[in-house]
Coordinates of C-alpha atoms in Angstrom, one line a residue:
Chain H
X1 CA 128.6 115.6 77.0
X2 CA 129.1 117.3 80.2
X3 CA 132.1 116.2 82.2
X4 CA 132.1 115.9 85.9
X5 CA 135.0 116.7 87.9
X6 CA 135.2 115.2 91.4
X7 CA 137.9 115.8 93.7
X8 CA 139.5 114.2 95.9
X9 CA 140.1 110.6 94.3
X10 CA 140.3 109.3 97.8
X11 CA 140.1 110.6 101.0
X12 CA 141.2 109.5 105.1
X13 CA 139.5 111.1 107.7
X14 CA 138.6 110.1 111.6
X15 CA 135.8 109.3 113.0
X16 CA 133.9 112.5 114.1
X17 CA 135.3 114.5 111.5
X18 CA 133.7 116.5 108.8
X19 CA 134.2 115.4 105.3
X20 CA 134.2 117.4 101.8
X21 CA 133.7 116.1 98.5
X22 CA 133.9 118.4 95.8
X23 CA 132.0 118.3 92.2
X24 CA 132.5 120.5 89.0
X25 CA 129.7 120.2 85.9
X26 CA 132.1 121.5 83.0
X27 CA 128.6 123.7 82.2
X28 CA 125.6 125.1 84.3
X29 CA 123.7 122.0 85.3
X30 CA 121.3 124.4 87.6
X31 CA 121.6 122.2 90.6
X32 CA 120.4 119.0 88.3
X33 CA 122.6 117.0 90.8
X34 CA 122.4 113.7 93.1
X35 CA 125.0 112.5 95.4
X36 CA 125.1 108.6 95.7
X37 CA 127.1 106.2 98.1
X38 CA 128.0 102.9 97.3
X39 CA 129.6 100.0 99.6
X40 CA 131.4 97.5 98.1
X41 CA 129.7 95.2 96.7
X42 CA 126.2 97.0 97.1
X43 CA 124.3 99.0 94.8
X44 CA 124.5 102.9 94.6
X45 CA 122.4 104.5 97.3
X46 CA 120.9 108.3 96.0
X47 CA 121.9 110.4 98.9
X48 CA 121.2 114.0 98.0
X49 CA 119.3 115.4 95.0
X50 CA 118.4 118.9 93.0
X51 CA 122.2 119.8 94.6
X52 CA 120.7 120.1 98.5
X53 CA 117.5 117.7 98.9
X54 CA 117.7 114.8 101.0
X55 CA 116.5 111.7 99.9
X56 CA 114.0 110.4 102.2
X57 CA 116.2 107.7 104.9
X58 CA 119.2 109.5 104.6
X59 CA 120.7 110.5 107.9
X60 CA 120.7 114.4 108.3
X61 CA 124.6 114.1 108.9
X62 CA 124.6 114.1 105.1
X63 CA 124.1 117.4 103.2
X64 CA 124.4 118.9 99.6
X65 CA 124.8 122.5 98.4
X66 CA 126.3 124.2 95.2
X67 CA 124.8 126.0 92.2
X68 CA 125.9 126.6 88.6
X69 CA 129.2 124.6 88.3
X70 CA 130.2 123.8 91.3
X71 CA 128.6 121.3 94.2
X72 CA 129.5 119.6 97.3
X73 CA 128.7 117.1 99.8
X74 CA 129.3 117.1 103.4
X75 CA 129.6 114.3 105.6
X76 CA 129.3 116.0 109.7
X77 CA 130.8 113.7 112.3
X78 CA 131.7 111.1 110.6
X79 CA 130.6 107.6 111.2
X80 CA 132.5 103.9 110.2
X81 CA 129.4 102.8 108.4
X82 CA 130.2 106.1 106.1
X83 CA 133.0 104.4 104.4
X84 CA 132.3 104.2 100.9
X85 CA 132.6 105.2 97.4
X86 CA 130.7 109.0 96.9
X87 CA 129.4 109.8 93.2
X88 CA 127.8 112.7 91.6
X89 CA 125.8 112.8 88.8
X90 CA 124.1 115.4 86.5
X91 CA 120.9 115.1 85.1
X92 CA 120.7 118.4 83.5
X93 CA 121.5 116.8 79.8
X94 CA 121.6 113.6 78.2
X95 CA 123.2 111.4 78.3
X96 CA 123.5 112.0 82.2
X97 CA 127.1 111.6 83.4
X98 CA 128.8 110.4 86.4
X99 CA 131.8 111.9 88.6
X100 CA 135.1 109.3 89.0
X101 CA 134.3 108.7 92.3
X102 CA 135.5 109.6 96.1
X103 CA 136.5 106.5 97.9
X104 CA 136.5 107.9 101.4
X105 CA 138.3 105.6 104.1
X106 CA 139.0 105.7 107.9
X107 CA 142.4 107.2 109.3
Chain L
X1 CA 108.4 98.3 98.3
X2 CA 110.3 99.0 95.1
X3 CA 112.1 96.6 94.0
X4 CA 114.4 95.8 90.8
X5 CA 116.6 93.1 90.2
X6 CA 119.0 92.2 87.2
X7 CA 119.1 89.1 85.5
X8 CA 121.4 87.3 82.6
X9 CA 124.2 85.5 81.6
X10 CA 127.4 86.4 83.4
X11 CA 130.0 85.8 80.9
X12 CA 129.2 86.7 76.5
X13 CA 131.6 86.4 74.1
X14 CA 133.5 88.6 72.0
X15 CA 131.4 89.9 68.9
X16 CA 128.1 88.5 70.2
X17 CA 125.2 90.6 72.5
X18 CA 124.7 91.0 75.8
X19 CA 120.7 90.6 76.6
X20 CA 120.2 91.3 80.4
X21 CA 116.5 91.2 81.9
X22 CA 115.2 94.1 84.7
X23 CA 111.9 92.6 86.6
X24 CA 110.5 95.2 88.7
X25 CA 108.0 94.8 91.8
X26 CA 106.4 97.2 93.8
X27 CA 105.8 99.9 90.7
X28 CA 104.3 99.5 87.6
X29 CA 106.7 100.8 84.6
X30 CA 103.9 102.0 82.7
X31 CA 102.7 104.0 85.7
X32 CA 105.5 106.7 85.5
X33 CA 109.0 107.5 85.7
X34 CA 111.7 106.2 83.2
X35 CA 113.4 103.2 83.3
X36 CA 117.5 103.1 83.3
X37 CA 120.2 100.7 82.1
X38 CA 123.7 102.3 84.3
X39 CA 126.9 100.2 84.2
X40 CA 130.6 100.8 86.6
X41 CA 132.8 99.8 84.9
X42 CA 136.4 97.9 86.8
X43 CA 138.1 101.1 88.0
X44 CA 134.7 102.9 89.0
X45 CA 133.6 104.9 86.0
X46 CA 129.6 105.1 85.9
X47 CA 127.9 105.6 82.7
X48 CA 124.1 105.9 81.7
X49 CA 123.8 104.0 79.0
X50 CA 119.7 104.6 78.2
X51 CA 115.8 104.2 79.7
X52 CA 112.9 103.0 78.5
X53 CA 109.7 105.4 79.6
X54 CA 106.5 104.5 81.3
X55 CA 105.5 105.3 77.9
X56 CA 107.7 103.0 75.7
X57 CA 109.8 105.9 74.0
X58 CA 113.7 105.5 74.4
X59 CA 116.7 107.4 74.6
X60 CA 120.1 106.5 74.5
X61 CA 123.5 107.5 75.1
X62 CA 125.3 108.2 72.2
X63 CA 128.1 106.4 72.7
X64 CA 126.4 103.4 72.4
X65 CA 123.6 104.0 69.7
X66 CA 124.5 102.1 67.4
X67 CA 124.6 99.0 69.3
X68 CA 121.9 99.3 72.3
X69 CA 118.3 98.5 72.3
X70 CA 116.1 98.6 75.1
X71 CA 112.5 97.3 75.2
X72 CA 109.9 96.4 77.8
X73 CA 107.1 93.5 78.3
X74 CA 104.6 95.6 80.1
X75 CA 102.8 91.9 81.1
X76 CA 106.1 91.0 83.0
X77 CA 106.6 94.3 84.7
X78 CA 110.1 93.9 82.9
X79 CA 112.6 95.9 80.7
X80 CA 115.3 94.5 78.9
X81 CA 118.9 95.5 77.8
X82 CA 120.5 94.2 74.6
X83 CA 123.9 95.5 73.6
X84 CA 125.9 94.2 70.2
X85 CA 128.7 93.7 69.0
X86 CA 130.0 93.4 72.8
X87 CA 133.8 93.6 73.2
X88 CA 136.2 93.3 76.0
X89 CA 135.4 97.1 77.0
X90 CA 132.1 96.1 77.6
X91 CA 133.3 94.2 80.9
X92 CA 131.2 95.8 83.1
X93 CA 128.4 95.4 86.4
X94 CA 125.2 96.3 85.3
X95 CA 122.7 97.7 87.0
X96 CA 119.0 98.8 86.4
X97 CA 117.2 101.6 88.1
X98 CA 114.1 103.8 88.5
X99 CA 114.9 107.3 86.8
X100 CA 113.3 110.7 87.9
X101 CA 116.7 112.4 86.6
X102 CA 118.1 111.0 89.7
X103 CA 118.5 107.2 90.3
X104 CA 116.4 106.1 93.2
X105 CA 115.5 102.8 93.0
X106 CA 118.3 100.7 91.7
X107 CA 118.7 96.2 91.1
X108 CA 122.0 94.8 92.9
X109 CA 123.8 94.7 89.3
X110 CA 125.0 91.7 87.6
X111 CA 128.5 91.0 86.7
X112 CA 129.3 90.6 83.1
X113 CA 132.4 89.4 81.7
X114 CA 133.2 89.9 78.0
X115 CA 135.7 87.0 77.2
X116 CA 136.5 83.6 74.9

């Protein structure tokens, strides 16, 4: 299976700021990635897919990038309804796999 | 408007299986796509557990193949989720969702408890 590493855990940040959330594919999953949001108590929302595509809805504040291993989402200027749980996922191989999860808060 | 929505018993016990139904409106599951069973576990951790394609053809996670069956009345516009031999580690909210590779369509999940 391929393992996904996402870092941080958990993360504080202001509102305004710009927000990182880092994921590494323990192989090449050539940018077979989505980015999801979920809010407690909500289902997961898809958010980004194929590493840098925008799902249709999304605000443009949101944005994807990465390639081979390594991808990342980026939150610009943040906003209070962005507090949420952040998830990557490959879709490169079966069976797809999940990242642990960034819950991002407000400081 | 898409629309997928989870439905079954909320608490199984211990040794016995875990049958959850997904109705879909809006799409028709033979029309395309396949068709996902995803569960977060308490603590976060996601995991696909299989789909059911527009065709009928399945796949599963491994992890679970001995144990998993998913099938589809094509009538109902519904798949279906049955998983045996359920244990406490199958404590879980379940969800269902529309799969291109990436999730994009997803039910509100049901909450199942595995307990005596």
């Amino acid at each position: 299976d391929i393992r996904m590493t996402q870092s941080p855990a958990s993360l504080s940040a202001s509102l305004g700021e710009t927000v990182n959330i880092e994921c590494l594919a323990s192989e090449d999953i050539y940018s077979d990635l989505a980015w999801y949001q979920q809010k407690p108590g909500k289902s997961p929302q898809l958010l980004i897919y194929n590493a840098n595509s925008l799902q249709n809805g999304v605000p443009s504040r949101f944005s994807g990038s990465g390639s081979g291993t390594q991808y990342s989402l980026k939150i610009n200027s943040l906003q209070s309804e962005d507090v949420a749980t952040y998830f990557c996922q490959q879709y490169n191989n079966y069976p797809y796999t999940f990242g642990a999860g960034t819950k991002l808060e407000l400081k | 408007e898409i629309q997928l929505q989870e439905s079954g018993p909320g608490l199984v016990k211990p040794s016995q299986s875990l049958s959850l139904t997904c109705s879909v409106t809006g799409y028709t599951i033979t029309s395309g796509y396949d068709w996902s069973w995803i569960r977060k576990f308490p603590g976060n951790k996601m995991e696909w557990m299989g789909y059911i394609s527009y065709s009928g053809s399945t796949n599963y996670n491994p992890s679970l193949k001995s144990r998993i069956s998913i099938t589809r009345d094509t009538s109902k516009n519904q798949f279906f989720l049955q998983l045996n031999s359920v244990t406490t580690e199958d404590t879980a909210t379940y969800y269902c969702a529309r799969d291109g590779g990436r999730f994009d369509y997803w039910g509100q999940g049901v909450m199942v408890t595995v307990s005596s």
